[in-house]
Coordinates of C-alpha atoms in Angstrom, one line a residue:
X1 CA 0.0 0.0 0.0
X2 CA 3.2 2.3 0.5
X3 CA 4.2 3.4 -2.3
X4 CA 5.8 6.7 -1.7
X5 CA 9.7 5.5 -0.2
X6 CA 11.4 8.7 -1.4
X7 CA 14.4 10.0 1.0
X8 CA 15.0 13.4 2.1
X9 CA 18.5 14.6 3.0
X10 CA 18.9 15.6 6.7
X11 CA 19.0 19.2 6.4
X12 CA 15.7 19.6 4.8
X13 CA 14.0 17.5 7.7
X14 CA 13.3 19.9 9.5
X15 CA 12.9 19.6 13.4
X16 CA 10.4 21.0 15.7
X17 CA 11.3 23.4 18.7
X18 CA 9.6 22.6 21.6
X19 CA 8.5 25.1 24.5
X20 CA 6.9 23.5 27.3
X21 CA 3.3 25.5 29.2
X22 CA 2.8 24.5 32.5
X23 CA 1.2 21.2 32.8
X24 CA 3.9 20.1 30.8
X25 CA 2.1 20.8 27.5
X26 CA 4.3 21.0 24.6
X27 CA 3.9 24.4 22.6
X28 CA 5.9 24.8 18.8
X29 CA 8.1 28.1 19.0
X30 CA 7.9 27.7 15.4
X31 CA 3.8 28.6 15.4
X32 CA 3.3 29.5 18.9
X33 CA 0.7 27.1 19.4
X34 CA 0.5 24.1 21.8
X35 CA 0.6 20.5 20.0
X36 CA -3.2 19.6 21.5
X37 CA -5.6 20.6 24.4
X38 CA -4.3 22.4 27.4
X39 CA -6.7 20.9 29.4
X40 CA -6.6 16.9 28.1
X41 CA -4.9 16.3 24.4
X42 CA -6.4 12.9 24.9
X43 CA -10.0 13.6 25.5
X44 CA -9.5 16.5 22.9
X45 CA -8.2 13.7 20.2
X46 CA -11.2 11.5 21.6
X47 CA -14.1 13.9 20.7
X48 CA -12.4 15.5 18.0
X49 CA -11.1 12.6 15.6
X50 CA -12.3 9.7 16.9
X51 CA -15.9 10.5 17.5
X52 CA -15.8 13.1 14.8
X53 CA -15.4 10.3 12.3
X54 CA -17.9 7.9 14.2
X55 CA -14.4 5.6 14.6
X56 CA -15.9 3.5 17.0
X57 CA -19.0 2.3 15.3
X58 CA -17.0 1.6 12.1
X59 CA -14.5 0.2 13.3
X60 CA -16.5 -2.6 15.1
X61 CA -17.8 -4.1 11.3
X62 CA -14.6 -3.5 9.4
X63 CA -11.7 -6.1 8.0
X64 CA -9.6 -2.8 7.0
X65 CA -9.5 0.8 7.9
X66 CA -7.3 3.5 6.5
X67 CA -6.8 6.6 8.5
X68 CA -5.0 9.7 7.6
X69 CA -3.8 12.7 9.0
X70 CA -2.1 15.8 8.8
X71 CA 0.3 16.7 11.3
X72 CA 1.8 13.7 13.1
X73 CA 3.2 15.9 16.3
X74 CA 3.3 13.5 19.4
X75 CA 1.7 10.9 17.9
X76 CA -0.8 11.3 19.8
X77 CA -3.6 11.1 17.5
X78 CA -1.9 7.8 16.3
X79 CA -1.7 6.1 19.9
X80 CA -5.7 6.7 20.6
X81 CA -6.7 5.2 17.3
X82 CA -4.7 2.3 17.9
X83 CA -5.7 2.1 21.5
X84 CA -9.4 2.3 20.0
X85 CA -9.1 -0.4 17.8
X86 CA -7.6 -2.9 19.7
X87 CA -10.6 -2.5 22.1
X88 CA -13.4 -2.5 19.0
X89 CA -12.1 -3.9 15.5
X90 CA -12.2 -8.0 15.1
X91 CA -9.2 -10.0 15.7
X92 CA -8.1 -9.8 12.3
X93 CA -9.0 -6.5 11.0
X94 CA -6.0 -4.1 9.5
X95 CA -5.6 -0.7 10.1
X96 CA -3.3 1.6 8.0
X97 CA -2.5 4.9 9.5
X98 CA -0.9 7.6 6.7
X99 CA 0.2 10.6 8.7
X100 CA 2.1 14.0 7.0
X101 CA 4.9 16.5 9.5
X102 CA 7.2 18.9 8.4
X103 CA 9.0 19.7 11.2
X104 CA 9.5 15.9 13.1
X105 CA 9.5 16.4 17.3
X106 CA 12.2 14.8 18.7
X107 CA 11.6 11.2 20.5
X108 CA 12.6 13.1 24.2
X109 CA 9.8 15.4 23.6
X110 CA 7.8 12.6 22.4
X111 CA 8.3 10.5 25.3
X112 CA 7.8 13.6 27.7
X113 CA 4.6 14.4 26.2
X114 CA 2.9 11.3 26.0
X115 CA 4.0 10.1 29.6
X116 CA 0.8 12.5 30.7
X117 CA -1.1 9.1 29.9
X118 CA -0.2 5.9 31.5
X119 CA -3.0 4.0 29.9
X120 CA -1.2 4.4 26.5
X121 CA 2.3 3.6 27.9
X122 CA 3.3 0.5 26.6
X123 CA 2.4 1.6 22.9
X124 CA 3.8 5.0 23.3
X125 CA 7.0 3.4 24.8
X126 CA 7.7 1.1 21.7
X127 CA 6.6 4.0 19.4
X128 CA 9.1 6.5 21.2
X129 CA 11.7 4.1 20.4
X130 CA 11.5 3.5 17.3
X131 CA 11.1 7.2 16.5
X132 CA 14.5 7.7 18.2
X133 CA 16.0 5.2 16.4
X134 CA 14.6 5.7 12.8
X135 CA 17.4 6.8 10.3
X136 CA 18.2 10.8 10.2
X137 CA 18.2 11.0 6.2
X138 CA 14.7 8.4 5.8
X139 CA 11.9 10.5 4.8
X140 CA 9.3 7.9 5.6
X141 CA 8.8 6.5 9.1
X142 CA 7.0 2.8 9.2
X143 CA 6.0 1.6 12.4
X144 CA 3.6 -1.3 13.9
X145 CA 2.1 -2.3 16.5
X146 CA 0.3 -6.2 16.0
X147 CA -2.5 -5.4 12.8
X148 CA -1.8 -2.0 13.3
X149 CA 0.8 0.2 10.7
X150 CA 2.1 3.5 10.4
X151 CA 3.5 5.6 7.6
X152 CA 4.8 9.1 8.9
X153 CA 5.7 11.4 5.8
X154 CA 8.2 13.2 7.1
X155 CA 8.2 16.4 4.8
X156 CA 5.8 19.2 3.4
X157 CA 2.3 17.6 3.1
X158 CA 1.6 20.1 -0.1
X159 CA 4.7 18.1 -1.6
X160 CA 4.1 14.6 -0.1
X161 CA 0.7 14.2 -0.3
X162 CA -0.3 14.5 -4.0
X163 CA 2.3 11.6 -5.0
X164 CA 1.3 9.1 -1.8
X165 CA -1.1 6.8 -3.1
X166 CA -3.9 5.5 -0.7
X167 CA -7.5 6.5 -0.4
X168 CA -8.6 6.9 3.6
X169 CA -11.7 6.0 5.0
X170 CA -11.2 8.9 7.6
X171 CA -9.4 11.8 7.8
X172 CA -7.7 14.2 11.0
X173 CA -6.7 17.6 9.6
X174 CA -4.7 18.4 13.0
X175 CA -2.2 20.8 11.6
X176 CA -1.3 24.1 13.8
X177 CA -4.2 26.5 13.8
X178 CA -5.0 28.1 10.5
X179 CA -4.1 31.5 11.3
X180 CA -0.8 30.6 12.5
X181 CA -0.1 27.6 9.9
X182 CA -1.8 28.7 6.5
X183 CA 0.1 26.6 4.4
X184 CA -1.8 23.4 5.9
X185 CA -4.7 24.4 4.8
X186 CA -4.6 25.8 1.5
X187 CA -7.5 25.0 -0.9
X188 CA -5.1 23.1 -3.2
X189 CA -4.4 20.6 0.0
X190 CA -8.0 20.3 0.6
X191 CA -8.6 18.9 -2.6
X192 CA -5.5 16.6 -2.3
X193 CA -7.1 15.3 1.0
X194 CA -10.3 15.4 -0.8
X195 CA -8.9 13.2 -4.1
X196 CA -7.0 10.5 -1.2
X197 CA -10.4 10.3 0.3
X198 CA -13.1 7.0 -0.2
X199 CA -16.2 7.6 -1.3
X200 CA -18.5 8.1 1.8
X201 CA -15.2 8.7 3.4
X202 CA -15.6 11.4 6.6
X203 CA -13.0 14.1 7.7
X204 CA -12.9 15.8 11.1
X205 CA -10.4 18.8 12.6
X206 CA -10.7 21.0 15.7
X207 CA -11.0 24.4 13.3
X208 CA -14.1 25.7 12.7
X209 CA -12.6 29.1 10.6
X210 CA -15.1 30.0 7.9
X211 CA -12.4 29.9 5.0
X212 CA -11.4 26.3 6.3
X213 CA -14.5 25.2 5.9
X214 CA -15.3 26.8 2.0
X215 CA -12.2 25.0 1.2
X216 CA -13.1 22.0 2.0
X217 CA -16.7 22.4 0.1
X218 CA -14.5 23.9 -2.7
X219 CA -13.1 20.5 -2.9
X220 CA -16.6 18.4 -2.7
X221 CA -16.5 17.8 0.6
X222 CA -19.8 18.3 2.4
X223 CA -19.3 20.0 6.0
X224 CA -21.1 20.4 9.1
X225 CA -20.4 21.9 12.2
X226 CA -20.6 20.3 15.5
X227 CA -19.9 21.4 19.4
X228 CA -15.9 21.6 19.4
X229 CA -14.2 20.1 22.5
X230 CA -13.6 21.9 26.0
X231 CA -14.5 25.7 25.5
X232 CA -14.4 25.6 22.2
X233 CA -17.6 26.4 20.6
X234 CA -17.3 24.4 17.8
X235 CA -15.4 22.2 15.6
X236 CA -16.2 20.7 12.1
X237 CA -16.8 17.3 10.4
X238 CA -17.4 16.5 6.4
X239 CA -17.6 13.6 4.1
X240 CA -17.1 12.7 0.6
X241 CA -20.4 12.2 -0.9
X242 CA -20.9 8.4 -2.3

């Protein structure tokens, strides 16, 4: 299902800078804007992306499930759908994750982050791990965990995405928030995310911004809003009509 294996060279990976908000919440200098929730980046992820796309429900009656994302940070995002499917999917169901990051976090950042929950410990140990030990120059990071694998793109998603070839069944658009991070949002990604997208396929981000939104209808996608997690008002799902 991988067929994108290009290679960047080391110095155009390039790598996050951390700054840590009290609670020990990781924050990129680069956007000035913290990696997930202050208040619980796990129940955040939960209502956003996994109930967003109805993951639990679908995930009970599938054999395989592709998810895809963009922006990878912690790994997070990746941990929780795993964690879901090991409770819901049968035995012998296969989940591909795709994810897309630009500027890679380093595995002691990783590993800081995620210790803030224990019940994802063992995965998030072995995936901290192997993060710290993938190859400097490798511009594709493959991971799994038992029926579960991962493909981390580790360049610009604008560049990477239109030459990966897959077609999710769900989508997390969990890049930095639009005003701060344009780029990730641009109407031309929208429709790449839109064209690597099933029929009947669903999307879900945290951003409810107006010209988010018309992008993603610019693309096909049909969007609705619904209550966003924590105090934020709202947040908003789509799908690819059938």
């Amino acid at each position: 299902m991988i067929q994108n294996k290009s290679k960047t060279q080391t110095d155009k990976i390039r790598k996050a800078r951390i700054e840590w908000l009290e609670g020990g919440v990781p924050r990129s200098a680069r956007f000035g804007d913290p990696y997930y929730s202050r208040q619980d980046g796990l129940a955040e992820t939960r209502h956003v992306f996994l109930e967003g796309n109805m993951l639990a429900e679908r995930f009970a009656g599938c054999r395989n499930f592709v998810v895809a994302e963009l922006g990878f940070g912690t790994g997070l995002n990746f941990l929780a759908t795993a964690s879901l499917w090991k409770e819901t999917a049968p035995e012998n169901a296969e989940l591909a994750f795709f994810s897309f990051e630009q500027f890679p976090i380093a595995a002691r950042d990783m590993g800081t982050a995620l210790n803030a929950w224990p019940q994802l410990h063992p995965m998030a140990t072995a995936l901290t791990k192997a993060w710290e030990e993938r190859p400097p120059d490798e511009g594709l990071f493959s991971f799994e965990l038992g029926n579960v694998r991962l493909a981390v793109f580790l360049d610009d998603a604008n560049t990477s995405l239109p030459k990966a070839q897959f077609a999710a069944d769900a989508w997390f658009l969990d890049g930095f928030a639009p005003a701060r991070n344009p780029q990730l949002w641009n109407d031309v990604l929208m429709g790449e995310v839109y064209a690597h997208t099933r029929p009947a396929g669903t999307l879900a981000t945290y951003s409810a911004a107006g010209w988010v939104r018309r992008n993603l209808e610019a693309a096909g996608f049909s969007t609705t809003r619904q209550p966003g997690y924590g105090g934020k008002r709202q947040m908003t799902t789509a799908h690819r009509p059938r």
